[in-house]
Amino acid sequence: MLWSLLLLFALTLLLPLIPYAVAYVNPDAGGVPNPGSELWREVRHANVGTTQVQGVDSGVLISEYGERWRQYRMQQLAPWGAMVLGAMVGIFIVYYLVRGKIRIEDGRSGKRVRRYTTTEMTVHWILASTFVLLALSGLILLYGRWLLIPLLGASGFSVTATVCKLLHNYVGLLFAAIVPIAFFLYLKDSLFNLKVDGRWFMRAGGYFGGEEPSSEKVNAGQKMWYWVAMLGGFVLITSGLLLDFTNLFQQGREWLMGAHVVHTIASIGVIAFFIVHLYLATVGVEGALESMVNGHVDANWARQHHDLWYQELQAGQDSTVPKEGLKAGGTHAGGVASPLVKD
Ligand code: HEM
C-alpha cells in the first residue's frame, strides 16, 4: 500500500514534465497547445474580447505594430541616422583639411553692398534658432540613452529627456509658424533658373576645382537648401503636429507610428543638409556670415560668388554700389582695405 502511494506521488510530480519530454523526442510537433497562450494570441488578433470604451483603437488590447515599430526605431532608424550624420560631419572635416577656407580671391575692397533686409535677417535667425533647438532636443531624444546615460546616469538623463521633450513640443509650434513666413520671404530668389543653375550644378559650384560658375543672388546650391529646408520643414511640421495632438484626426496608433518614422527620416535628411549650410555659411566661405549678421557683404565677395546679382546691382539705382570693377583690396578677415582699383 505504502509503495503504491509513493509511486503514485512520484508519477504526479512527473506529469507536468510530459510536454517537455514530447518536445524533446519530437521537436517539430509544435508542442502541446497552451490554452493561456491561445487566448492571448486571439486577443492580439482582436478575435476575442469586447470593450465598453468608445474611441479609435480602443478595442486593440495588444498592439502588434508597437513592437515592430520599436525594433525598427532601435535597430534601423537610429543607427542609420547616426551613420548619415556622422558621415556628413566627417566629409566636411576632410573637405576643410584639404580645401581650407574659400577666400575672397582679390581680398576685401572695403566697399560694402546690401544683401539682406532687416526682415530677412530677423526671420532667418528665428528660423535658425528654432531649427537648432529642435535638432538638438530631437537628437537627444533619439540618441540620449546611448550617449548621455553613461555621463548623467539614468535619473539625470530622465530629467534631460523630459526637458527636451517639452522644449521640442513647444518650439515645434514656433517653427511651424515661422516656416511659412520664410517660405514666402525667400521664394522669389530661390526659384531655379535652368540655364544658370544647371551650369552651376554641372560644375558642382566650383567647390572641387575649376572656376566658380556664374550665380544669381542665390546660387543653385543655396536654392536647393531652401527647397530641402522648406519642403522638409512642412513634412516635419505635419508629422510633428500629428504626434503632438494624438487625437487630432482620431488617427490610430499605426498612423502615429508612421508619422514618427516619417518625422525621424525627414529630420535626419534636413539636418544632413543643414550641416552643409552651416559649414559654408561659417568656416567654409570667407565673408559669408556677414550677410546674415549685418545685412552687408564686401563688394569683391559679391562679385566673386554672385556675379550676375552684382551686375544687376551695378546696373541699378543704388548709388552706394561701386559702378567700376573691383580688385585687390588686399586684406582678408575684416582688416582695413586699401583703396579700390579698376579692373
Ligand atoms: C545657426 C545656423 C545657421 C547659420 C550660421 C546660417 C547662416 C546663413 C547665412 C550666412 C546665410 C546667407 C548666405 C549668403 O549670403 O549667401 C544664410 C541664408 C539662408 N539660410 Fe541660414 N544659417 C543657419 C541656419 C539656417 C536654418 C536652420 C535654415 C532653415 C531651416 C536656414 C535657411 C536659410 C535660407 C533659406 C537662406 C537664404 C538663402 C541662402 O542665401 O542660402 N538657415 N544662412
mmCIF file of C-alpha atoms and ligand atoms in Angstrom:
data_model
loop_
_atom_site.group_PDB
_atom_site.id
_atom_site.type_symbol
_atom_site.label_atom_id
_atom_site.label_comp_id
_atom_site.label_asym_id
_atom_site.label_seq_id
_atom_site.Cartn_x
_atom_site.Cartn_y
_atom_site.Cartn_z
ATOM 1 C CA MET A 1 0.000 0.000 0.000
ATOM 2 C CA LEU A 2 2.756 2.409 1.063
ATOM 3 C CA TRP A 3 4.841 1.672 -2.010
ATOM 4 C CA SER A 4 1.833 2.138 -4.272
ATOM 5 C CA LEU A 5 1.126 5.555 -2.756
ATOM 6 C CA LEU A 6 4.751 6.636 -3.118
ATOM 7 C CA LEU A 7 4.753 5.545 -6.783
ATOM 8 C CA LEU A 8 1.544 7.453 -7.461
ATOM 9 C CA PHE A 9 3.001 10.556 -5.774
ATOM 10 C CA ALA A 10 6.189 10.332 -7.859
ATOM 11 C CA LEU A 11 4.139 9.977 -11.059
ATOM 12 C CA THR A 12 2.081 13.043 -10.134
ATOM 13 C CA LEU A 13 5.310 15.016 -9.799
ATOM 14 C CA LEU A 14 6.471 13.851 -13.204
ATOM 15 C CA LEU A 15 3.223 14.632 -15.030
ATOM 16 C CA PRO A 16 3.998 18.320 -15.788
ATOM 17 C CA LEU A 17 7.253 17.246 -17.422
ATOM 18 C CA ILE A 18 5.494 15.182 -20.088
ATOM 19 C CA PRO A 19 5.179 18.068 -22.631
ATOM 20 C CA TYR A 20 8.921 18.703 -22.316
ATOM 21 C CA ALA A 21 9.623 15.028 -22.970
ATOM 22 C CA VAL A 22 7.346 15.092 -26.028
ATOM 23 C CA ALA A 23 9.008 18.279 -27.337
ATOM 24 C CA TYR A 24 12.438 16.694 -26.782
ATOM 25 C CA VAL A 25 11.585 13.480 -28.632
ATOM 26 C CA ASN A 26 9.776 15.291 -31.477
ATOM 27 C CA PRO A 27 10.835 18.952 -31.699
ATOM 28 C CA ASP A 28 8.711 19.593 -34.840
ATOM 29 C CA ALA A 29 5.472 18.525 -33.193
ATOM 30 C CA GLY A 30 4.762 22.144 -32.214
ATOM 31 C CA GLY A 31 4.470 21.347 -28.542
ATOM 32 C CA VAL A 32 1.334 20.918 -26.542
ATOM 33 C CA PRO A 33 -1.154 23.762 -27.040
ATOM 34 C CA ASN A 34 -1.325 26.044 -24.041
ATOM 35 C CA PRO A 35 -4.859 27.373 -23.558
ATOM 36 C CA GLY A 36 -3.477 30.586 -21.993
ATOM 37 C CA SER A 37 -1.257 31.476 -24.931
ATOM 38 C CA GLU A 38 -4.050 30.574 -27.374
ATOM 39 C CA LEU A 39 -6.285 33.089 -25.608
ATOM 40 C CA TRP A 40 -3.695 35.888 -25.817
ATOM 41 C CA ARG A 41 -2.960 35.061 -29.452
ATOM 42 C CA GLU A 42 -6.641 35.504 -30.229
ATOM 43 C CA VAL A 43 -6.705 38.763 -28.224
ATOM 44 C CA ARG A 44 -3.694 40.026 -30.192
ATOM 45 C CA HIS A 45 -5.548 39.388 -33.439
ATOM 46 C CA ALA A 46 -8.612 41.115 -31.938
ATOM 47 C CA ASN A 47 -10.722 37.950 -32.427
ATOM 48 C CA VAL A 48 -11.921 37.728 -28.824
ATOM 49 C CA GLY A 49 -12.777 40.282 -26.194
ATOM 50 C CA THR A 50 -15.032 43.309 -26.231
ATOM 51 C CA THR A 51 -14.863 46.678 -24.525
ATOM 52 C CA GLN A 52 -17.336 49.354 -23.495
ATOM 53 C CA VAL A 53 -14.748 52.075 -24.195
ATOM 54 C CA GLN A 54 -15.502 54.107 -27.295
ATOM 55 C CA GLY A 55 -12.815 55.558 -29.492
ATOM 56 C CA VAL A 56 -10.267 54.744 -32.125
ATOM 57 C CA ASP A 57 -8.078 51.722 -31.280
ATOM 58 C CA SER A 58 -9.950 51.177 -28.005
ATOM 59 C CA GLY A 59 -10.538 47.522 -28.944
ATOM 60 C CA VAL A 60 -6.835 46.872 -29.505
ATOM 61 C CA LEU A 61 -5.564 45.326 -26.275
ATOM 62 C CA ILE A 62 -2.201 44.267 -27.668
ATOM 63 C CA SER A 63 -0.632 46.361 -30.432
ATOM 64 C CA GLU A 64 1.464 44.107 -32.667
ATOM 65 C CA TYR A 65 2.797 47.064 -34.654
ATOM 66 C CA GLY A 66 4.121 48.677 -31.490
ATOM 67 C CA GLU A 67 6.824 46.087 -31.032
ATOM 68 C CA ARG A 68 7.710 46.046 -34.733
ATOM 69 C CA TRP A 69 7.950 49.860 -34.725
ATOM 70 C CA ARG A 70 10.097 49.833 -31.559
ATOM 71 C CA GLN A 71 12.524 47.351 -33.089
ATOM 72 C CA TYR A 72 12.663 49.351 -36.339
ATOM 73 C CA ARG A 73 13.439 52.528 -34.385
ATOM 74 C CA MET A 74 16.184 50.947 -32.289
ATOM 75 C CA GLN A 75 17.765 48.669 -34.893
ATOM 76 C CA GLN A 76 17.331 50.581 -38.173
ATOM 77 C CA LEU A 77 16.372 54.241 -37.821
ATOM 78 C CA ALA A 78 18.719 55.253 -35.029
ATOM 79 C CA PRO A 79 21.893 53.514 -36.321
ATOM 80 C CA TRP A 80 21.335 54.580 -39.953
ATOM 81 C CA GLY A 81 20.634 58.158 -38.898
ATOM 82 C CA ALA A 82 23.824 58.230 -36.829
ATOM 83 C CA MET A 83 25.825 56.914 -39.778
ATOM 84 C CA VAL A 84 24.414 59.536 -42.179
ATOM 85 C CA LEU A 85 25.051 62.447 -39.791
ATOM 86 C CA GLY A 86 28.464 61.123 -38.752
ATOM 87 C CA ALA A 87 29.439 60.735 -42.430
ATOM 88 C CA MET A 88 28.363 64.328 -43.190
ATOM 89 C CA VAL A 89 30.442 65.750 -40.342
ATOM 90 C CA GLY A 90 33.392 63.564 -41.386
ATOM 91 C CA ILE A 91 33.170 64.643 -45.054
ATOM 92 C CA PHE A 92 33.263 68.326 -44.107
ATOM 93 C CA ILE A 93 36.182 67.907 -41.723
ATOM 94 C CA VAL A 94 38.141 66.202 -44.535
ATOM 95 C CA TYR A 95 36.972 68.833 -47.068
ATOM 96 C CA TYR A 96 38.141 71.637 -44.785
ATOM 97 C CA LEU A 97 41.523 69.972 -44.211
ATOM 98 C CA VAL A 98 42.048 69.514 -47.970
ATOM 99 C CA ARG A 99 40.454 72.666 -49.391
ATOM 100 C CA GLY A 100 40.635 75.094 -46.482
ATOM 101 C CA LYS A 101 38.530 78.239 -46.286
ATOM 102 C CA ILE A 102 37.384 79.675 -49.608
ATOM 103 C CA ARG A 103 38.916 83.150 -49.545
ATOM 104 C CA ILE A 104 37.842 86.376 -51.186
ATOM 105 C CA GLU A 105 40.324 85.996 -54.043
ATOM 106 C CA ASP A 106 41.037 89.698 -54.508
ATOM 107 C CA GLY A 107 40.845 90.488 -50.812
ATOM 108 C CA ARG A 108 38.366 92.946 -49.387
ATOM 109 C CA SER A 109 37.546 96.037 -51.389
ATOM 110 C CA GLY A 110 36.377 97.972 -48.349
ATOM 111 C CA LYS A 111 33.077 98.755 -50.134
ATOM 112 C CA ARG A 112 30.033 97.002 -48.775
ATOM 113 C CA VAL A 113 26.799 96.208 -50.590
ATOM 114 C CA ARG A 114 23.404 95.426 -49.092
ATOM 115 C CA ARG A 115 22.455 91.715 -49.319
ATOM 116 C CA TYR A 116 19.608 91.101 -46.855
ATOM 117 C CA THR A 117 16.980 93.377 -45.306
ATOM 118 C CA THR A 118 16.358 93.526 -41.538
ATOM 119 C CA THR A 119 13.162 91.496 -42.012
ATOM 120 C CA GLU A 120 15.042 88.822 -43.955
ATOM 121 C CA MET A 121 17.698 88.623 -41.228
ATOM 122 C CA THR A 122 15.191 88.542 -38.344
ATOM 123 C CA VAL A 123 13.128 85.781 -39.955
ATOM 124 C CA HIS A 124 16.314 83.857 -40.769
ATOM 125 C CA TRP A 125 17.582 83.903 -37.183
ATOM 126 C CA ILE A 126 14.208 82.926 -35.705
ATOM 127 C CA LEU A 127 14.088 80.074 -38.219
ATOM 128 C CA ALA A 128 17.687 79.089 -37.476
ATOM 129 C CA SER A 129 17.380 79.208 -33.676
ATOM 130 C CA THR A 130 14.117 77.238 -33.570
ATOM 131 C CA PHE A 131 15.606 74.696 -36.005
ATOM 132 C CA VAL A 132 18.797 74.264 -33.969
ATOM 133 C CA LEU A 133 16.831 73.844 -30.710
ATOM 134 C CA LEU A 134 14.574 71.266 -32.347
ATOM 135 C CA ALA A 135 17.501 69.417 -33.930
ATOM 136 C CA LEU A 136 19.448 69.242 -30.646
ATOM 137 C CA SER A 137 16.492 68.237 -28.466
ATOM 138 C CA GLY A 138 15.324 65.711 -31.089
ATOM 139 C CA LEU A 139 18.781 64.147 -31.371
ATOM 140 C CA ILE A 140 18.997 63.903 -27.567
ATOM 141 C CA LEU A 141 15.637 62.103 -27.523
ATOM 142 C CA LEU A 142 16.853 59.721 -30.248
ATOM 143 C CA TYR A 143 20.437 59.087 -29.090
ATOM 144 C CA GLY A 144 20.467 60.210 -25.451
ATOM 145 C CA ARG A 145 20.105 56.727 -23.998
ATOM 146 C CA TRP A 146 23.408 55.722 -25.631
ATOM 147 C CA LEU A 147 25.307 58.999 -25.289
ATOM 148 C CA LEU A 148 24.013 60.602 -22.099
ATOM 149 C CA ILE A 149 23.056 57.774 -19.713
ATOM 150 C CA PRO A 150 26.755 56.836 -19.292
ATOM 151 C CA LEU A 151 27.500 60.515 -18.490
ATOM 152 C CA LEU A 152 24.452 61.634 -16.488
ATOM 153 C CA GLY A 153 23.162 58.360 -15.116
ATOM 154 C CA ALA A 154 19.626 57.090 -15.705
ATOM 155 C CA SER A 155 17.865 59.620 -13.442
ATOM 156 C CA GLY A 156 19.940 62.546 -14.760
ATOM 157 C CA PHE A 157 19.057 61.590 -18.298
ATOM 158 C CA SER A 158 15.409 61.243 -17.392
ATOM 159 C CA VAL A 159 15.333 64.937 -16.348
ATOM 160 C CA THR A 160 17.188 65.977 -19.541
ATOM 161 C CA ALA A 161 14.853 63.901 -21.718
ATOM 162 C CA THR A 162 11.754 65.390 -20.062
ATOM 163 C CA VAL A 163 13.052 68.942 -20.617
ATOM 164 C CA CYS A 164 13.978 68.126 -24.228
ATOM 165 C CA LYS A 165 10.559 66.623 -24.887
ATOM 166 C CA LEU A 166 8.745 69.716 -23.570
ATOM 167 C CA LEU A 167 11.105 72.038 -25.454
ATOM 168 C CA HIS A 168 10.657 70.025 -28.644
ATOM 169 C CA ASN A 169 6.859 70.154 -28.378
ATOM 170 C CA TYR A 170 6.635 73.929 -27.782
ATOM 171 C CA VAL A 171 9.475 75.135 -30.035
ATOM 172 C CA GLY A 172 7.928 72.959 -32.752
ATOM 173 C CA LEU A 173 4.887 75.262 -32.719
ATOM 174 C CA LEU A 174 7.127 78.323 -33.224
ATOM 175 C CA PHE A 175 8.922 76.565 -36.078
ATOM 176 C CA ALA A 176 5.531 75.752 -37.616
ATOM 177 C CA ALA A 177 4.674 79.451 -37.536
ATOM 178 C CA ILE A 178 7.975 80.740 -38.963
ATOM 179 C CA VAL A 179 8.443 78.254 -41.844
ATOM 180 C CA PRO A 180 5.510 79.557 -43.959
ATOM 181 C CA ILE A 181 6.770 83.142 -43.457
ATOM 182 C CA ALA A 182 10.301 82.136 -44.544
ATOM 183 C CA PHE A 183 8.841 80.192 -47.467
ATOM 184 C CA PHE A 184 7.225 83.295 -48.992
ATOM 185 C CA LEU A 185 10.003 85.689 -47.979
ATOM 186 C CA TYR A 186 12.820 83.816 -49.787
ATOM 187 C CA LEU A 187 10.708 82.228 -52.547
ATOM 188 C CA LYS A 188 11.431 84.788 -55.283
ATOM 189 C CA ASP A 189 15.219 84.461 -55.047
ATOM 190 C CA SER A 190 15.059 80.677 -54.715
ATOM 191 C CA LEU A 191 13.258 79.793 -57.956
ATOM 192 C CA PHE A 192 15.569 77.787 -60.202
ATOM 193 C CA ASN A 193 16.889 79.323 -63.417
ATOM 194 C CA LEU A 194 17.538 76.247 -65.564
ATOM 195 C CA LYS A 195 20.378 77.743 -67.612
ATOM 196 C CA VAL A 196 22.387 79.417 -64.846
ATOM 197 C CA ASP A 197 21.685 76.887 -62.105
ATOM 198 C CA GLY A 198 22.083 73.901 -64.460
ATOM 199 C CA ARG A 199 25.594 75.107 -65.313
ATOM 200 C CA TRP A 200 26.311 75.680 -61.612
ATOM 201 C CA PHE A 201 25.312 72.083 -60.780
ATOM 202 C CA MET A 202 27.317 70.678 -63.712
ATOM 203 C CA ARG A 203 30.428 72.290 -62.267
ATOM 204 C CA ALA A 204 29.477 71.401 -58.668
ATOM 205 C CA GLY A 205 29.690 75.088 -57.802
ATOM 206 C CA GLY A 206 33.459 75.035 -58.351
ATOM 207 C CA TYR A 207 33.875 73.501 -54.883
ATOM 208 C CA PHE A 208 36.044 70.689 -56.257
ATOM 209 C CA GLY A 209 38.246 72.797 -58.525
ATOM 210 C CA GLY A 210 37.823 74.905 -61.647
ATOM 211 C CA GLU A 211 36.420 78.404 -61.880
ATOM 212 C CA GLU A 212 33.409 79.302 -59.735
ATOM 213 C CA PRO A 213 30.344 79.199 -62.035
ATOM 214 C CA SER A 214 28.076 82.224 -62.514
ATOM 215 C CA SER A 215 25.336 82.710 -59.985
ATOM 216 C CA GLU A 216 22.339 84.928 -59.302
ATOM 217 C CA LYS A 217 21.708 86.469 -55.877
ATOM 218 C CA VAL A 218 21.267 82.946 -54.505
ATOM 219 C CA ASN A 219 23.298 80.158 -56.093
ATOM 220 C CA ALA A 220 21.897 76.759 -57.140
ATOM 221 C CA GLY A 221 23.216 75.007 -54.016
ATOM 222 C CA GLN A 222 21.578 77.592 -51.746
ATOM 223 C CA LYS A 223 18.330 77.259 -53.707
ATOM 224 C CA MET A 224 18.454 73.532 -53.173
ATOM 225 C CA TRP A 225 18.938 74.101 -49.416
ATOM 226 C CA TYR A 226 15.937 76.447 -49.418
ATOM 227 C CA TRP A 227 13.715 73.751 -51.007
ATOM 228 C CA VAL A 228 15.039 70.988 -48.746
ATOM 229 C CA ALA A 229 14.530 73.144 -45.645
ATOM 230 C CA MET A 230 11.067 74.362 -46.646
ATOM 231 C CA LEU A 231 9.596 71.095 -48.012
ATOM 232 C CA GLY A 232 11.384 69.109 -45.290
ATOM 233 C CA GLY A 233 10.051 71.684 -42.814
ATOM 234 C CA PHE A 234 6.459 71.116 -43.993
ATOM 235 C CA VAL A 235 6.857 67.332 -43.677
ATOM 236 C CA LEU A 236 8.357 67.740 -40.176
ATOM 237 C CA ILE A 237 5.603 70.130 -39.093
ATOM 238 C CA THR A 238 2.762 67.928 -40.400
ATOM 239 C CA SER A 239 4.143 64.719 -38.898
ATOM 240 C CA GLY A 240 5.128 66.570 -35.702
ATOM 241 C CA LEU A 241 1.615 68.012 -35.218
ATOM 242 C CA LEU A 242 0.117 64.527 -35.656
ATOM 243 C CA LEU A 243 2.447 63.332 -32.883
ATOM 244 C CA ASP A 244 1.746 66.351 -30.652
ATOM 245 C CA PHE A 245 -2.031 66.133 -30.971
ATOM 246 C CA THR A 246 -2.523 62.383 -30.929
ATOM 247 C CA ASN A 247 -6.292 62.587 -31.268
ATOM 248 C CA LEU A 248 -6.415 65.453 -33.738
ATOM 249 C CA PHE A 249 -7.904 63.415 -36.592
ATOM 250 C CA GLN A 250 -8.796 60.395 -34.452
ATOM 251 C CA GLN A 251 -5.827 58.725 -36.109
ATOM 252 C CA GLY A 252 -4.922 55.280 -34.800
ATOM 253 C CA ARG A 253 -1.628 54.041 -33.453
ATOM 254 C CA GLU A 254 -0.481 52.851 -36.877
ATOM 255 C CA TRP A 255 -0.779 56.420 -38.154
ATOM 256 C CA LEU A 256 1.247 57.688 -35.215
ATOM 257 C CA MET A 257 3.979 55.132 -35.766
ATOM 258 C CA GLY A 258 4.041 56.029 -39.476
ATOM 259 C CA ALA A 259 4.207 59.738 -38.602
ATOM 260 C CA HIS A 260 7.074 59.030 -36.215
ATOM 261 C CA VAL A 261 9.084 57.133 -38.854
ATOM 262 C CA VAL A 262 8.482 59.873 -41.470
ATOM 263 C CA HIS A 263 9.390 62.558 -38.883
ATOM 264 C CA THR A 264 12.684 60.858 -37.997
ATOM 265 C CA ILE A 265 13.756 60.180 -41.604
ATOM 266 C CA ALA A 266 12.880 63.759 -42.670
ATOM 267 C CA SER A 267 14.751 65.232 -39.706
ATOM 268 C CA ILE A 268 17.919 63.234 -40.443
ATOM 269 C CA GLY A 269 17.717 64.355 -44.106
ATOM 270 C CA VAL A 270 17.214 68.045 -43.295
ATOM 271 C CA ILE A 271 19.896 68.041 -40.552
ATOM 272 C CA ALA A 272 22.333 66.418 -43.030
ATOM 273 C CA PHE A 273 21.742 69.304 -45.486
ATOM 274 C CA PHE A 274 21.875 71.782 -42.608
ATOM 275 C CA ILE A 275 25.446 70.614 -41.864
ATOM 276 C CA VAL A 276 26.382 71.701 -45.424
ATOM 277 C CA HIS A 277 24.680 75.099 -44.957
ATOM 278 C CA LEU A 278 26.274 75.644 -41.552
ATOM 279 C CA TYR A 279 29.737 74.754 -42.860
ATOM 280 C CA LEU A 280 29.589 77.032 -45.920
ATOM 281 C CA ALA A 281 27.993 79.906 -44.007
ATOM 282 C CA THR A 282 30.594 79.898 -41.221
ATOM 283 C CA VAL A 283 34.033 78.291 -41.644
ATOM 284 C CA GLY A 284 33.728 77.342 -45.340
ATOM 285 C CA VAL A 285 33.449 80.683 -47.144
ATOM 286 C CA GLU A 286 35.175 83.863 -46.019
ATOM 287 C CA GLY A 287 32.779 86.783 -45.617
ATOM 288 C CA ALA A 288 29.517 84.783 -45.992
ATOM 289 C CA LEU A 289 28.286 85.104 -42.395
ATOM 290 C CA GLU A 290 28.423 88.921 -42.537
ATOM 291 C CA SER A 291 25.475 88.937 -44.929
ATOM 292 C CA MET A 292 23.166 87.476 -42.278
ATOM 293 C CA VAL A 293 24.744 89.298 -39.330
ATOM 294 C CA ASN A 294 24.796 92.882 -40.585
ATOM 295 C CA GLY A 295 22.984 92.589 -43.914
ATOM 296 C CA HIS A 296 26.012 93.657 -45.980
ATOM 297 C CA VAL A 297 28.812 91.887 -47.822
ATOM 298 C CA ASP A 298 32.043 93.107 -49.295
ATOM 299 C CA ALA A 299 31.644 94.102 -52.962
ATOM 300 C CA ASN A 300 34.504 91.784 -54.002
ATOM 301 C CA TRP A 301 32.721 88.898 -52.262
ATOM 302 C CA ALA A 302 29.516 89.692 -54.133
ATOM 303 C CA ARG A 303 31.364 89.893 -57.470
ATOM 304 C CA GLN A 304 33.190 86.594 -56.854
ATOM 305 C CA HIS A 305 30.297 84.467 -55.584
ATOM 306 C CA HIS A 306 27.193 86.067 -57.127
ATOM 307 C CA ASP A 307 28.412 87.812 -60.271
ATOM 308 C CA LEU A 308 25.028 88.081 -62.044
ATOM 309 C CA TRP A 309 23.416 89.617 -58.947
ATOM 310 C CA TYR A 310 26.331 92.013 -58.574
ATOM 311 C CA GLN A 311 25.991 93.117 -62.218
ATOM 312 C CA GLU A 312 22.278 93.749 -61.571
ATOM 313 C CA LEU A 313 23.205 95.899 -58.555
ATOM 314 C CA GLN A 314 25.705 97.845 -60.633
ATOM 315 C CA ALA A 315 23.096 98.484 -63.302
ATOM 316 C CA GLY A 316 20.583 99.602 -60.665
ATOM 317 C CA GLN A 317 19.888 102.933 -58.999
ATOM 318 C CA ASP A 318 21.680 102.325 -55.679
ATOM 319 C CA SER A 319 24.474 104.926 -55.589
ATOM 320 C CA THR A 320 26.336 103.057 -52.814
ATOM 321 C CA VAL A 321 27.155 100.181 -55.186
ATOM 322 C CA PRO A 322 30.530 100.774 -56.880
ATOM 323 C CA LYS A 323 29.989 101.050 -60.635
ATOM 324 C CA GLU A 324 33.568 100.145 -61.543
ATOM 325 C CA GLY A 325 35.059 96.633 -61.391
ATOM 326 C CA LEU A 326 36.731 95.967 -58.068
ATOM 327 C CA LYS A 327 40.068 94.404 -57.382
ATOM 328 C CA ALA A 328 42.700 93.651 -54.837
ATOM 329 C CA GLY A 329 41.853 95.449 -51.677
ATOM 330 C CA GLY A 330 44.423 93.143 -50.165
ATOM 331 C CA THR A 331 43.001 92.172 -46.784
ATOM 332 C CA HIS A 332 41.179 89.153 -45.511
ATOM 333 C CA ALA A 333 39.018 88.593 -42.461
ATOM 334 C CA GLY A 334 37.753 92.112 -41.995
ATOM 335 C CA GLY A 335 41.031 94.032 -41.991
ATOM 336 C CA VAL A 336 41.337 97.563 -43.338
ATOM 337 C CA ALA A 337 41.239 97.534 -47.123
ATOM 338 C CA SER A 338 43.416 99.522 -49.448
ATOM 339 C CA PRO A 339 41.651 101.830 -51.943
ATOM 340 C CA LEU A 340 39.720 100.384 -54.841
ATOM 341 C CA VAL A 341 41.439 99.846 -58.125
ATOM 342 C CA LYS A 342 39.792 99.448 -61.514
ATOM 343 C CA ASP A 343 39.756 96.165 -63.499
HETATM 344 C C1 HEM B 1 22.922 78.553 -36.889
HETATM 345 C C2 HEM B 1 22.816 78.154 -38.077
HETATM 346 C C3 HEM B 1 22.797 78.971 -39.340
HETATM 347 C C4 HEM B 1 23.714 79.847 -39.831
HETATM 348 C C5 HEM B 1 25.034 80.251 -39.190
HETATM 349 C C6 HEM B 1 23.206 80.351 -41.082
HETATM 350 C C7 HEM B 1 23.827 81.285 -41.879
HETATM 351 C C8 HEM B 1 23.331 81.781 -43.063
HETATM 352 C C9 HEM B 1 23.996 82.749 -43.886
HETATM 353 C C10 HEM B 1 25.327 83.370 -43.601
HETATM 354 C C11 HEM B 1 23.204 82.978 -44.957
HETATM 355 C C12 HEM B 1 23.496 83.921 -46.123
HETATM 356 C C13 HEM B 1 24.227 83.237 -47.216
HETATM 357 C C14 HEM B 1 24.605 84.179 -48.318
HETATM 358 O O1 HEM B 1 24.535 85.388 -48.116
HETATM 359 O O2 HEM B 1 24.965 83.725 -49.399
HETATM 360 C C15 HEM B 1 22.037 82.173 -44.827
HETATM 361 C C16 HEM B 1 20.982 82.135 -45.707
HETATM 362 C C17 HEM B 1 19.888 81.337 -45.590
HETATM 363 N N1 HEM B 1 19.644 80.429 -44.583
HETATM 364 FE FE1 HEM B 1 20.822 80.093 -42.969
HETATM 365 N N2 HEM B 1 22.001 79.778 -41.335
HETATM 366 C C18 HEM B 1 21.714 78.926 -40.288
HETATM 367 C C19 HEM B 1 20.584 78.139 -40.161
HETATM 368 C C20 HEM B 1 19.589 78.060 -41.093
HETATM 369 C C21 HEM B 1 18.453 77.190 -40.978
HETATM 370 C C22 HEM B 1 18.217 76.223 -39.827
HETATM 371 C C23 HEM B 1 17.682 77.381 -42.076
HETATM 372 C C24 HEM B 1 16.413 76.720 -42.468
HETATM 373 C C25 HEM B 1 15.727 75.871 -41.771
HETATM 374 C C26 HEM B 1 18.333 78.384 -42.890
HETATM 375 C C27 HEM B 1 17.849 78.839 -44.080
HETATM 376 C C28 HEM B 1 18.454 79.812 -44.835
HETATM 377 C C29 HEM B 1 17.894 80.339 -46.051
HETATM 378 C C30 HEM B 1 16.567 79.899 -46.684
HETATM 379 C C31 HEM B 1 18.783 81.307 -46.501
HETATM 380 C C32 HEM B 1 18.586 82.182 -47.759
HETATM 381 C C33 HEM B 1 19.092 81.518 -48.961
HETATM 382 C C34 HEM B 1 20.555 81.480 -48.946
HETATM 383 O O3 HEM B 1 21.168 82.536 -49.074
HETATM 384 O O4 HEM B 1 21.078 80.382 -48.785
HETATM 385 N N3 HEM B 1 19.488 78.772 -42.250
HETATM 386 N N4 HEM B 1 22.136 81.445 -43.652
#
